[in-house]
Amino acid sequence: MNFLGIILGTIIGIIIFLGLIVFIIYMKIKKFGSDLGFGNINELKSLIKNGEYEAKYNHKNATGMTKLLLPKIVKDFPNFSESELYNKVEVSLLAIFKSLEDKKVSNVDELTLIKGNLKEIIDDHKQNKISVLYDDTKFHAHAIKYYKKTPGALNITVSTSLEYFYEKSIDKKVVVKKENYKKQTSYTTEFIYIYDPEKYDSKQNLIGVNCPNCGAPVKSLSAKVCAYCNSGLEDINLKHWYISSYKENY
């Protein structure tokens, strides 16, 4: 009996101890909520739940300084069209998503300057047996974040908010599954307009311009022949806005 009594007493002691820990944690959470201005724990739980809802369903912001930068851009480039640039952003991102889905760089002009970089990503996906899916993409807003004029070129950075269903598989096993809600995200894209290739500094790391014969990088935009295989190069009309880099912010 004494042995059973000791066991029973130990179990009761453990239960009391665990209950005390739970009570202390509860009181700390309650105090934390009170310090933040919440009357009770349910109110705090509701806020957390609402935060999760907003992260899933509410559109991200496209932050920038469009009103401040637009006059400077128009001054340097009178024919500039804000709507045309934003259309370029959307077409370029959709072409990038399709390229990643198909594991093949889409043959569209918008990707002229990032074909090399995009091919590296696709090759990495193939090597690691990664497959991705971007479904039902919708764009919400754009904003100009940054503008710079350099010898021979104009550079603009754009912030874009959008949503899509996203899925990722590794070796045919789904690791990120499409849910019944869309992923809310934003991208930062950089665009370049080269108005004078002779003045443009090739050291600015213009990615993606390669020889169509041997694949070597073209170091000079005004070059007529490849420096490696001596093949003739077609003139690249860079007097358009082309995407030069992109990244997802979320």
Coordinates of C-alpha atoms in Angstrom, one line a residue:
M1 CA 0.0 0.0 0.0
N2 CA 2.8 2.4 0.9
F3 CA 4.4 1.7 -2.5
L4 CA 1.1 2.3 -4.3
G5 CA 0.6 5.4 -2.2
I6 CA 4.0 6.7 -3.3
I7 CA 3.2 6.1 -7.0
L8 CA -0.2 7.7 -6.7
G9 CA 1.3 10.7 -4.8
T10 CA 4.0 11.0 -7.5
I11 CA 1.4 11.0 -10.3
I12 CA -0.7 13.6 -8.5
G13 CA 2.4 15.7 -7.9
I14 CA 3.3 15.6 -11.6
I15 CA -0.3 16.5 -12.6
I16 CA -0.3 19.4 -10.2
F17 CA 3.2 20.5 -11.5
L18 CA 2.1 20.4 -15.1
G19 CA -1.1 22.2 -14.3
L20 CA 0.9 24.9 -12.6
I21 CA 3.1 25.3 -15.7
V22 CA 0.1 25.5 -17.9
F23 CA -1.4 28.1 -15.6
I24 CA 1.8 30.2 -15.5
I25 CA 2.0 30.1 -19.4
Y26 CA -1.6 31.1 -19.6
M27 CA -1.1 34.0 -17.2
K28 CA 2.0 35.2 -19.2
I29 CA 0.1 35.1 -22.5
K30 CA -2.8 36.9 -20.8
K31 CA -0.4 39.5 -19.4
F32 CA 1.2 39.8 -22.8
G33 CA -2.1 40.4 -24.5
S34 CA -3.1 42.9 -21.8
D35 CA 0.2 44.8 -22.3
L36 CA -0.7 45.0 -26.0
G37 CA -4.2 46.3 -25.2
F38 CA -6.3 43.2 -25.5
G39 CA -9.0 42.6 -22.9
N40 CA -8.9 38.8 -23.0
I41 CA -7.2 35.8 -24.6
N42 CA -10.0 35.2 -27.1
E43 CA -9.4 38.7 -28.5
L44 CA -5.7 37.9 -28.9
K45 CA -6.5 34.6 -30.6
S46 CA -8.9 36.4 -32.9
L47 CA -6.2 38.8 -33.9
I48 CA -3.8 36.0 -34.7
K49 CA -6.4 34.2 -36.8
N50 CA -7.2 37.5 -38.6
G51 CA -3.5 37.9 -39.3
E52 CA -3.3 34.5 -40.9
Y53 CA -6.3 35.3 -43.0
E54 CA -4.8 38.5 -44.2
A55 CA -1.5 36.8 -45.1
K56 CA -3.4 34.3 -47.2
Y57 CA -6.1 36.4 -48.8
N58 CA -5.2 40.1 -48.7
H59 CA -3.2 41.7 -51.5
K60 CA 0.4 42.7 -50.9
N61 CA 1.4 46.3 -51.4
A62 CA 3.3 47.5 -54.4
T63 CA 5.5 50.2 -52.7
G64 CA 7.3 52.8 -54.7
M65 CA 7.8 56.5 -55.5
T66 CA 6.0 56.7 -58.8
K67 CA 4.7 60.3 -58.4
L68 CA 8.2 61.5 -57.5
L69 CA 10.1 59.6 -60.2
L70 CA 7.8 59.8 -63.1
P71 CA 8.6 63.5 -64.0
K72 CA 12.3 62.7 -64.0
I73 CA 11.8 59.7 -66.3
V74 CA 9.6 61.7 -68.7
K75 CA 12.2 64.5 -68.8
D76 CA 14.9 62.0 -69.9
F77 CA 12.6 60.0 -72.0
P78 CA 9.7 62.0 -73.5
N79 CA 8.1 59.0 -75.2
F80 CA 7.9 57.0 -71.9
S81 CA 4.6 55.3 -71.3
E82 CA 3.9 54.2 -67.7
S83 CA 1.2 51.8 -68.8
E84 CA 3.5 50.3 -71.5
L85 CA 6.2 49.6 -68.8
Y86 CA 3.7 47.9 -66.5
N87 CA 2.4 45.8 -69.4
K88 CA 6.1 44.7 -70.0
V89 CA 6.3 43.8 -66.3
E90 CA 3.3 41.5 -66.6
V91 CA 4.2 39.9 -69.9
S92 CA 7.8 39.3 -68.7
L93 CA 6.7 37.7 -65.4
L94 CA 4.2 35.5 -67.1
A95 CA 6.9 34.4 -69.6
I96 CA 9.2 33.6 -66.7
F97 CA 6.6 31.5 -64.9
K98 CA 5.8 29.6 -68.2
S99 CA 9.5 29.0 -68.8
L100 CA 9.9 27.6 -65.3
E101 CA 6.8 25.4 -65.7
D102 CA 7.9 24.1 -69.1
K103 CA 11.6 23.8 -68.1
K104 CA 12.4 25.7 -71.4
V105 CA 13.0 29.4 -71.9
S106 CA 10.0 30.9 -73.7
N107 CA 10.9 32.3 -77.1
V108 CA 9.6 35.9 -76.4
D109 CA 11.4 39.1 -76.9
E110 CA 10.8 40.2 -73.3
L111 CA 13.2 37.6 -72.0
T112 CA 16.1 38.7 -74.4
L113 CA 18.4 39.9 -71.6
I114 CA 17.8 37.2 -69.0
K115 CA 17.7 34.0 -71.1
G116 CA 21.1 32.9 -69.9
N117 CA 20.2 33.4 -66.2
L118 CA 16.8 31.8 -66.6
K119 CA 18.4 28.8 -68.4
E120 CA 20.7 28.3 -65.4
I121 CA 17.7 28.1 -63.0
I122 CA 15.9 25.7 -65.3
D123 CA 19.0 23.5 -65.6
D124 CA 19.2 23.5 -61.8
H125 CA 15.5 22.4 -61.6
K126 CA 16.1 19.6 -64.1
Q127 CA 19.1 18.4 -62.2
N128 CA 17.3 18.4 -58.9
K129 CA 14.0 17.0 -60.4
I130 CA 12.1 20.1 -59.4
S131 CA 8.8 21.0 -61.0
V132 CA 6.8 24.2 -60.4
L133 CA 3.3 25.4 -61.3
Y134 CA 1.9 28.9 -61.4
D135 CA -1.8 28.9 -62.0
D136 CA -4.4 31.6 -62.6
T137 CA -2.0 34.6 -62.1
K138 CA -3.7 38.0 -61.5
F139 CA -1.9 41.3 -61.1
H140 CA -3.1 43.9 -58.7
A141 CA -0.8 47.0 -58.6
H142 CA 2.5 48.4 -59.8
A143 CA 4.8 51.1 -58.5
I144 CA 8.1 52.6 -59.7
K145 CA 10.6 52.1 -56.9
Y146 CA 13.9 53.4 -58.5
Y147 CA 15.1 55.2 -61.6
K148 CA 18.6 55.8 -62.8
K149 CA 20.1 57.2 -66.0
T150 CA 23.6 56.0 -67.0
P151 CA 25.6 56.6 -70.1
G152 CA 23.7 54.9 -72.9
A153 CA 21.0 53.4 -70.8
L154 CA 17.9 54.0 -68.5
N155 CA 17.2 51.7 -65.6
I156 CA 13.8 51.4 -63.8
T157 CA 12.9 49.2 -60.8
V158 CA 9.2 48.3 -60.4
S159 CA 7.4 46.8 -57.5
T160 CA 4.4 44.5 -58.4
S161 CA 1.7 42.8 -56.3
L162 CA 0.0 39.7 -57.7
E163 CA -1.5 36.4 -56.8
Y164 CA -1.4 32.8 -58.1
F165 CA -1.9 29.2 -57.2
Y166 CA 1.6 27.8 -56.7
E167 CA 2.8 24.2 -56.5
K168 CA 6.2 22.7 -56.2
S169 CA 7.3 19.0 -56.6
I170 CA 10.6 17.3 -56.1
D171 CA 11.1 14.0 -57.8
K172 CA 7.3 13.9 -58.5
K173 CA 6.6 14.3 -54.8
V174 CA 4.5 17.5 -53.9
V175 CA 6.3 19.5 -51.3
V176 CA 4.3 22.7 -51.7
K177 CA 0.7 22.0 -52.5
K178 CA -1.9 24.2 -54.2
E179 CA -4.4 25.1 -51.6
N180 CA -7.9 26.4 -51.9
Y181 CA -6.6 29.9 -51.6
K182 CA -4.2 31.9 -53.8
K183 CA -0.7 32.9 -52.7
Q184 CA -0.5 36.7 -52.3
T185 CA 3.0 37.9 -53.1
S186 CA 5.0 40.7 -54.7
Y187 CA 7.9 40.9 -57.1
T188 CA 10.6 43.4 -57.7
T189 CA 11.7 43.7 -61.4
E190 CA 14.4 45.7 -63.0
F191 CA 14.1 47.0 -66.6
I192 CA 16.7 48.6 -68.9
Y193 CA 16.4 50.6 -72.0
I194 CA 19.7 51.0 -74.0
Y195 CA 19.4 54.0 -76.1
D196 CA 23.1 54.1 -77.1
P197 CA 25.0 50.8 -77.1
E198 CA 28.3 52.6 -77.9
K199 CA 28.1 54.5 -74.6
Y200 CA 26.7 51.7 -72.6
D201 CA 29.2 50.2 -70.1
S202 CA 29.2 46.5 -70.7
K203 CA 30.6 45.9 -67.2
Q204 CA 27.1 46.5 -65.8
N205 CA 26.5 42.8 -66.1
L206 CA 23.9 42.7 -68.9
I207 CA 22.8 39.0 -68.5
G208 CA 21.6 36.9 -71.4
V209 CA 23.0 38.3 -74.6
N210 CA 24.8 35.3 -76.1
C211 CA 26.1 34.2 -79.5
P212 CA 23.4 32.0 -81.2
N213 CA 26.1 29.7 -82.6
C214 CA 28.4 28.9 -79.7
G215 CA 26.5 30.4 -76.8
A216 CA 29.4 32.6 -75.6
P217 CA 28.5 35.9 -73.9
V218 CA 28.5 38.9 -76.2
K219 CA 30.7 41.4 -74.4
S220 CA 30.0 44.3 -76.7
L221 CA 26.4 45.2 -77.7
S222 CA 27.7 46.8 -80.9
A223 CA 29.8 43.8 -82.0
K224 CA 29.1 42.4 -85.4
V225 CA 30.9 39.1 -84.9
C226 CA 31.4 36.7 -82.0
A227 CA 34.8 37.1 -80.3
Y228 CA 35.0 33.3 -79.7
C229 CA 33.7 31.6 -82.8
N230 CA 33.8 34.5 -85.3
S231 CA 30.2 33.9 -86.3
G232 CA 28.2 36.9 -87.5
L233 CA 25.8 38.4 -84.9
E234 CA 22.4 39.8 -85.6
D235 CA 21.7 43.3 -84.4
I236 CA 19.8 43.2 -81.2
N237 CA 17.3 46.0 -81.0
L238 CA 17.7 47.1 -77.4
K239 CA 15.7 50.3 -77.9
H240 CA 12.8 48.7 -75.9
W241 CA 12.3 48.1 -72.2
Y242 CA 13.7 44.7 -71.3
I243 CA 13.6 42.9 -68.0
S244 CA 17.2 42.5 -66.7
S245 CA 16.4 40.9 -63.3
Y246 CA 13.6 39.8 -61.0
K247 CA 13.0 38.5 -57.5
E248 CA 10.1 37.5 -55.3
N249 CA 9.7 39.5 -52.1
Y250 CA 7.7 37.0 -50.1

